[in-house]
mmCIF file of C-alpha atoms and ligand atoms in Angstrom:
data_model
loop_
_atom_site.group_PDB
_atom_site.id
_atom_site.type_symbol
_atom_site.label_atom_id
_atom_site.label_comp_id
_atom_site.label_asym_id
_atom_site.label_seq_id
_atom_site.Cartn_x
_atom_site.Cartn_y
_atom_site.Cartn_z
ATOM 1 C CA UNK J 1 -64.820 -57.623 -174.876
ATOM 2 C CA UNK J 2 -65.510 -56.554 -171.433
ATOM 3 C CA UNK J 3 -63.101 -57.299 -168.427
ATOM 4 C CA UNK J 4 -65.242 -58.819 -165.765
ATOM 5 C CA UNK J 5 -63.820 -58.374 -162.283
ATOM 6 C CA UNK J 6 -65.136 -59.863 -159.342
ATOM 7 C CA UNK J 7 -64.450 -59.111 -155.427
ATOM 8 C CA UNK J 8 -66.415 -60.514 -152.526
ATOM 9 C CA UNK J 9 -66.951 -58.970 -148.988
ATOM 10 C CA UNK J 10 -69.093 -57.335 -145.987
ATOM 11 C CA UNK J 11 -68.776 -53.524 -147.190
ATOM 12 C CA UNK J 12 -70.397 -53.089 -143.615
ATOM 13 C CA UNK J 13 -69.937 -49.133 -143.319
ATOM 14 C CA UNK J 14 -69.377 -48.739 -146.866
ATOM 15 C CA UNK J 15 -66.049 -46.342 -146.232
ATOM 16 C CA UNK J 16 -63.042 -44.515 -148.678
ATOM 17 C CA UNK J 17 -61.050 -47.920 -148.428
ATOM 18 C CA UNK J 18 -63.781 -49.989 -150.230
ATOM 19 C CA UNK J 19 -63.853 -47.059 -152.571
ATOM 20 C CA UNK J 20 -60.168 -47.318 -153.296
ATOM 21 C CA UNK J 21 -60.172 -51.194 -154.253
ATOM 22 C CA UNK J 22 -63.575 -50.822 -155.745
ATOM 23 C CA UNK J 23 -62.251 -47.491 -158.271
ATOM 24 C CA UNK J 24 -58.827 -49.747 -158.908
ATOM 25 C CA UNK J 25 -60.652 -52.289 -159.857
ATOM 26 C CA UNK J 26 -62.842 -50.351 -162.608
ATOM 27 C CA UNK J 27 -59.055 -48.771 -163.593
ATOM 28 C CA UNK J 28 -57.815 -52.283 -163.959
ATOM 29 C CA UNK J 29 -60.335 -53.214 -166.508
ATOM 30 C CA UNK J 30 -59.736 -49.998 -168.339
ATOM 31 C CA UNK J 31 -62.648 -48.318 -170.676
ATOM 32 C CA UNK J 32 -64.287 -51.704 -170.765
ATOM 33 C CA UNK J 33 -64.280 -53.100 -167.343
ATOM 34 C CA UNK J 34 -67.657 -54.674 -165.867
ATOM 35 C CA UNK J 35 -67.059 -54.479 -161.906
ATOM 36 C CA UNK J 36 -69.555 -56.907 -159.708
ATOM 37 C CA UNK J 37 -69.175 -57.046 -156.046
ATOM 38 C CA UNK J 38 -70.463 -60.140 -154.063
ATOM 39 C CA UNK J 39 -71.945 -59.267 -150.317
ATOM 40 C CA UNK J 40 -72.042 -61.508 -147.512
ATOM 41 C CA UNK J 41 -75.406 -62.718 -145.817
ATOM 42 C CA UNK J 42 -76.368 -61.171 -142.141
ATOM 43 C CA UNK J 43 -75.913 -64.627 -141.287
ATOM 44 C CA UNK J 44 -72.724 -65.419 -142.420
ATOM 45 C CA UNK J 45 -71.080 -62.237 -141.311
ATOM 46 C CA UNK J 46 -72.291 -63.290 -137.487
ATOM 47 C CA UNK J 47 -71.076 -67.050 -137.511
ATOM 48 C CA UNK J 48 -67.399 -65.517 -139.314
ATOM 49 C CA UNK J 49 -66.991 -62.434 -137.513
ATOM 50 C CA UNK J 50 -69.224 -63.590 -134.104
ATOM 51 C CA UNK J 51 -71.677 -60.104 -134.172
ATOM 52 C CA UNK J 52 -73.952 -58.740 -136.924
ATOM 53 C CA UNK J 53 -72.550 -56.019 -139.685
ATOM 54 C CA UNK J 54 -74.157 -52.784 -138.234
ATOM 55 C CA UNK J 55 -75.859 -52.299 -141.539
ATOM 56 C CA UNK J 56 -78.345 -54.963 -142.597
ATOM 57 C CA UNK J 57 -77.566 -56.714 -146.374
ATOM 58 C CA UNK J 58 -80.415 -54.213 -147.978
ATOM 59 C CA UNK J 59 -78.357 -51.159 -146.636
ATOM 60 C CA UNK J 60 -74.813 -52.518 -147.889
ATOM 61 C CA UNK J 61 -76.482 -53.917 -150.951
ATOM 62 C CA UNK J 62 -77.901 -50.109 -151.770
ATOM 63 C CA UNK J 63 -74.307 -48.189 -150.461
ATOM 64 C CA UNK J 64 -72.343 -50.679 -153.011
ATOM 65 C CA UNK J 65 -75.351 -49.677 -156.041
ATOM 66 C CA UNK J 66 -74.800 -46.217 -155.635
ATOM 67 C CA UNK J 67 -70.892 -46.068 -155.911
ATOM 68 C CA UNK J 68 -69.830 -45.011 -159.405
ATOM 69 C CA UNK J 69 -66.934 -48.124 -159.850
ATOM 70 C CA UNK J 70 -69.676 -50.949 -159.124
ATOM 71 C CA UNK J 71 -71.321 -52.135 -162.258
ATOM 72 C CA UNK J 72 -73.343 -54.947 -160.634
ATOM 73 C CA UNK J 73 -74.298 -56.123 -156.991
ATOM 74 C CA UNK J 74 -75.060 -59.646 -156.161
ATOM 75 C CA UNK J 75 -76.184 -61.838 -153.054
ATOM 76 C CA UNK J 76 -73.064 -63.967 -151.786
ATOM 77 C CA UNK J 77 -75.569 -66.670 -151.191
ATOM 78 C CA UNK J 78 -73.079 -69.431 -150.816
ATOM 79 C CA UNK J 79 -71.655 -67.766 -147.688
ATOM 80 C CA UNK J 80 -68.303 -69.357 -147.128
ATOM 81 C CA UNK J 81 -68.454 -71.172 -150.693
ATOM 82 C CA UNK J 82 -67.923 -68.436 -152.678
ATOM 83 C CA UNK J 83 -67.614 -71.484 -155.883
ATOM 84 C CA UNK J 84 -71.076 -70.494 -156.841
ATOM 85 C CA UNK J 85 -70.822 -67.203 -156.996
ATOM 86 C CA UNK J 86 -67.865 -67.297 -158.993
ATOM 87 C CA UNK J 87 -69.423 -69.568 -161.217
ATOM 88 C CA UNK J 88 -72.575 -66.972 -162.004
ATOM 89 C CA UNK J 89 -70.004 -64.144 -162.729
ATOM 90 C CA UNK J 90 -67.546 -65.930 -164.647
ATOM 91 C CA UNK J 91 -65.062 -62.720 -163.863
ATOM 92 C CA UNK J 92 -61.765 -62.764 -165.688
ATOM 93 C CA UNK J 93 -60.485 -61.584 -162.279
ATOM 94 C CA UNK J 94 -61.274 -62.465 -158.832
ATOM 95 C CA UNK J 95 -59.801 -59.194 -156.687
ATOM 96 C CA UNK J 96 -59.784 -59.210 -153.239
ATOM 97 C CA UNK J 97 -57.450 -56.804 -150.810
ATOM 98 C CA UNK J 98 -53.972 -57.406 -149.894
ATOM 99 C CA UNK J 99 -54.843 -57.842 -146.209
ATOM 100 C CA UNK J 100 -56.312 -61.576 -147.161
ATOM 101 C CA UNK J 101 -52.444 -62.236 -148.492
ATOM 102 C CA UNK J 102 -51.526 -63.794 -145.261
ATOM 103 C CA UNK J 103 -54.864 -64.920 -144.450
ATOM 104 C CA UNK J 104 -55.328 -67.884 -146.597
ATOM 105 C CA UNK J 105 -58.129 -66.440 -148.825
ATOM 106 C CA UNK J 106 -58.056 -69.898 -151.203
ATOM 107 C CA UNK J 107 -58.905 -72.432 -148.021
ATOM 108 C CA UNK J 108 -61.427 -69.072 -146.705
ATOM 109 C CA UNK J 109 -63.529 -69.011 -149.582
ATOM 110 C CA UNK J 110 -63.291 -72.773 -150.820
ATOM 111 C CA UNK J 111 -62.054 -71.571 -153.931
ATOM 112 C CA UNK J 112 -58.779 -73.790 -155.310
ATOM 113 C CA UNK J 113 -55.928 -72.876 -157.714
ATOM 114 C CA UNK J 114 -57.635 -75.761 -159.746
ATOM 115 C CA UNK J 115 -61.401 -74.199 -159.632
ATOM 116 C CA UNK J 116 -60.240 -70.889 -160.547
ATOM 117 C CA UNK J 117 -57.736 -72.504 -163.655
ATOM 118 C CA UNK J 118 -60.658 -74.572 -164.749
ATOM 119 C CA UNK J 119 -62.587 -71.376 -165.337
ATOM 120 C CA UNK J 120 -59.973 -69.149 -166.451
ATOM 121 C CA UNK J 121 -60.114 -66.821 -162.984
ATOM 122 C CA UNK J 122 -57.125 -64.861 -162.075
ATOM 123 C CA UNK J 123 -57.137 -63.894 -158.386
ATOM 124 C CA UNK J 124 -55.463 -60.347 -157.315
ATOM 125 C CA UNK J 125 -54.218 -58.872 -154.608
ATOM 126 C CA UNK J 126 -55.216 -55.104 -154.365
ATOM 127 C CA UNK J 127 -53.233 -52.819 -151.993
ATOM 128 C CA UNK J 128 -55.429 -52.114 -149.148
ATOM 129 C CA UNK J 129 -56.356 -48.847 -147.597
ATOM 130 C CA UNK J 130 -54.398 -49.388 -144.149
ATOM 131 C CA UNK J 131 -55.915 -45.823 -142.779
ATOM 132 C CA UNK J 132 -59.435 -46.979 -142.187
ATOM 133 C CA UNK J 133 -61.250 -50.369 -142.197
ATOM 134 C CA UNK J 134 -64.846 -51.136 -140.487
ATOM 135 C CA UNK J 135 -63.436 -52.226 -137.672
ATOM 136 C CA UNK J 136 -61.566 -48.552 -137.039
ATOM 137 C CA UNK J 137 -65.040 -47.167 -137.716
ATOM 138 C CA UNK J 138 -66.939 -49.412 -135.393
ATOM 139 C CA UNK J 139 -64.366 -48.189 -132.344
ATOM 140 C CA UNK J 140 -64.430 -44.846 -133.664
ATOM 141 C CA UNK J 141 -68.265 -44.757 -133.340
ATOM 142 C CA UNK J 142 -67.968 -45.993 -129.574
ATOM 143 C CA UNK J 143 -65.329 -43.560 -128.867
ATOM 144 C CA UNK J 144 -67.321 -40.489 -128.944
ATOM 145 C CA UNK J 145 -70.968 -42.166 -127.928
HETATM 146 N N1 CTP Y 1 -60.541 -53.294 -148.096
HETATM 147 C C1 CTP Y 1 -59.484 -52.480 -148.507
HETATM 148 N N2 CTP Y 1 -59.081 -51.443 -147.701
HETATM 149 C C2 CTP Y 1 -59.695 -51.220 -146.516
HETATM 150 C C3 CTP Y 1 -60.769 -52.035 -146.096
HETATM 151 C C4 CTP Y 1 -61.177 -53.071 -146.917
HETATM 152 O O1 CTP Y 1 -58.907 -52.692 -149.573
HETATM 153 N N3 CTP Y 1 -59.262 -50.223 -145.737
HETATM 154 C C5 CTP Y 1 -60.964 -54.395 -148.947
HETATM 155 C C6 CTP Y 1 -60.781 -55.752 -148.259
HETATM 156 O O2 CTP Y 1 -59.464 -56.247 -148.448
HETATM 157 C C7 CTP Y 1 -61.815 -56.601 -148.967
HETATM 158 C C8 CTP Y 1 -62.949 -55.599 -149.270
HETATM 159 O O3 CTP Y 1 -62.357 -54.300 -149.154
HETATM 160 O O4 CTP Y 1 -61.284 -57.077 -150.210
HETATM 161 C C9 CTP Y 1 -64.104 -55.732 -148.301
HETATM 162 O O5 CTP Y 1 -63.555 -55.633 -147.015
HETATM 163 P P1 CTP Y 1 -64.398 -55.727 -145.673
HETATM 164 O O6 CTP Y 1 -63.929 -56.880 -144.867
HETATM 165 O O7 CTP Y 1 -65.834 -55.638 -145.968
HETATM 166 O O8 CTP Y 1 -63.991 -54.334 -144.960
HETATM 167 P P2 CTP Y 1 -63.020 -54.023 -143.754
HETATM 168 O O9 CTP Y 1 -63.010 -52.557 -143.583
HETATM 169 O O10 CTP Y 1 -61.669 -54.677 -143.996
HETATM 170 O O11 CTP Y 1 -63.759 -54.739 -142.536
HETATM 171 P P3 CTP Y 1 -63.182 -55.262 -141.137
HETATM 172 O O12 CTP Y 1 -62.545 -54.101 -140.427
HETATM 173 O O13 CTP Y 1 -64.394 -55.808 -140.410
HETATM 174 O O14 CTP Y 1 -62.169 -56.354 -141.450
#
């Protein structure tokens, strides 16, 4: 049977690092593995991160459909409950990077130990890319405009 694997994110500037968790992901899962990626809402990425992703949703939605690892992109419609979400998948493995360790991703997402037991989620920690990140990109972009 398929391993379903499940991450949720921006994926503003779709760059190598989302690539790298994205391709470890589908390695995780081996021959089998069913990789869906949840995107954040416009919306949601102002009120988190206080400004808009440079690219809109359709534009992230269509970078994420076109990389080779992703299996399936979906709407995070429940913005910062990703329950629902989770729920729709039903992933054997919620993945996330390793830069949410210290960051309380549980309380973030308003996801518990106890939802994800009840539905037989594991949640992962994925080393993250430290060399580039949107952020890095965005000042990049304003360094030589
Ligand atoms: N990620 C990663 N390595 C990177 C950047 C992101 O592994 N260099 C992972 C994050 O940990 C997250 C997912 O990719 O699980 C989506 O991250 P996102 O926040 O969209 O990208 P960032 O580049 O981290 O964006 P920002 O700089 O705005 O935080």
């Amino acid at each position: 049977m398929a391993v379903k694997l499940l991450t949720i994110g921006t994926f503003d500037l779709f760059h190598p690092g989302h690539v790298a968790l994205l391709e470890r992901m589908c390695d995780l899962g081996g021959w089998d593995s069913r990789v869906s990626v949840g995107v954040n809402t416009d919306d949601f990425v102002l009120a988190y991160k206080g400004r808009y992703p440079v690219m809109t949703l359709v534009e992230r939605l269509e970078m994420l459909r076109s990389c080779r690892w992703v299996d399936e992109v979906l709407i995070n419609k429940g913005n910062a409950d990703c329950r629902p979400l989770v729920e729709e998948v039903a992933p054997d493995l919620l993945v996330v990077g390793s830069d949410w360790v210290e960051k309380d991703y549980l309380r973030q997402t308003k996801l518990s130990r106890e939802f994800l037991e009840r539905h037989n989620v594991g949640l992962l920690f994925l080393p993250y890319t430290a060399s580039i990140s949107t952020s890095s990109l965005r000042r990049r972009v304003e360094s030589v405009a």
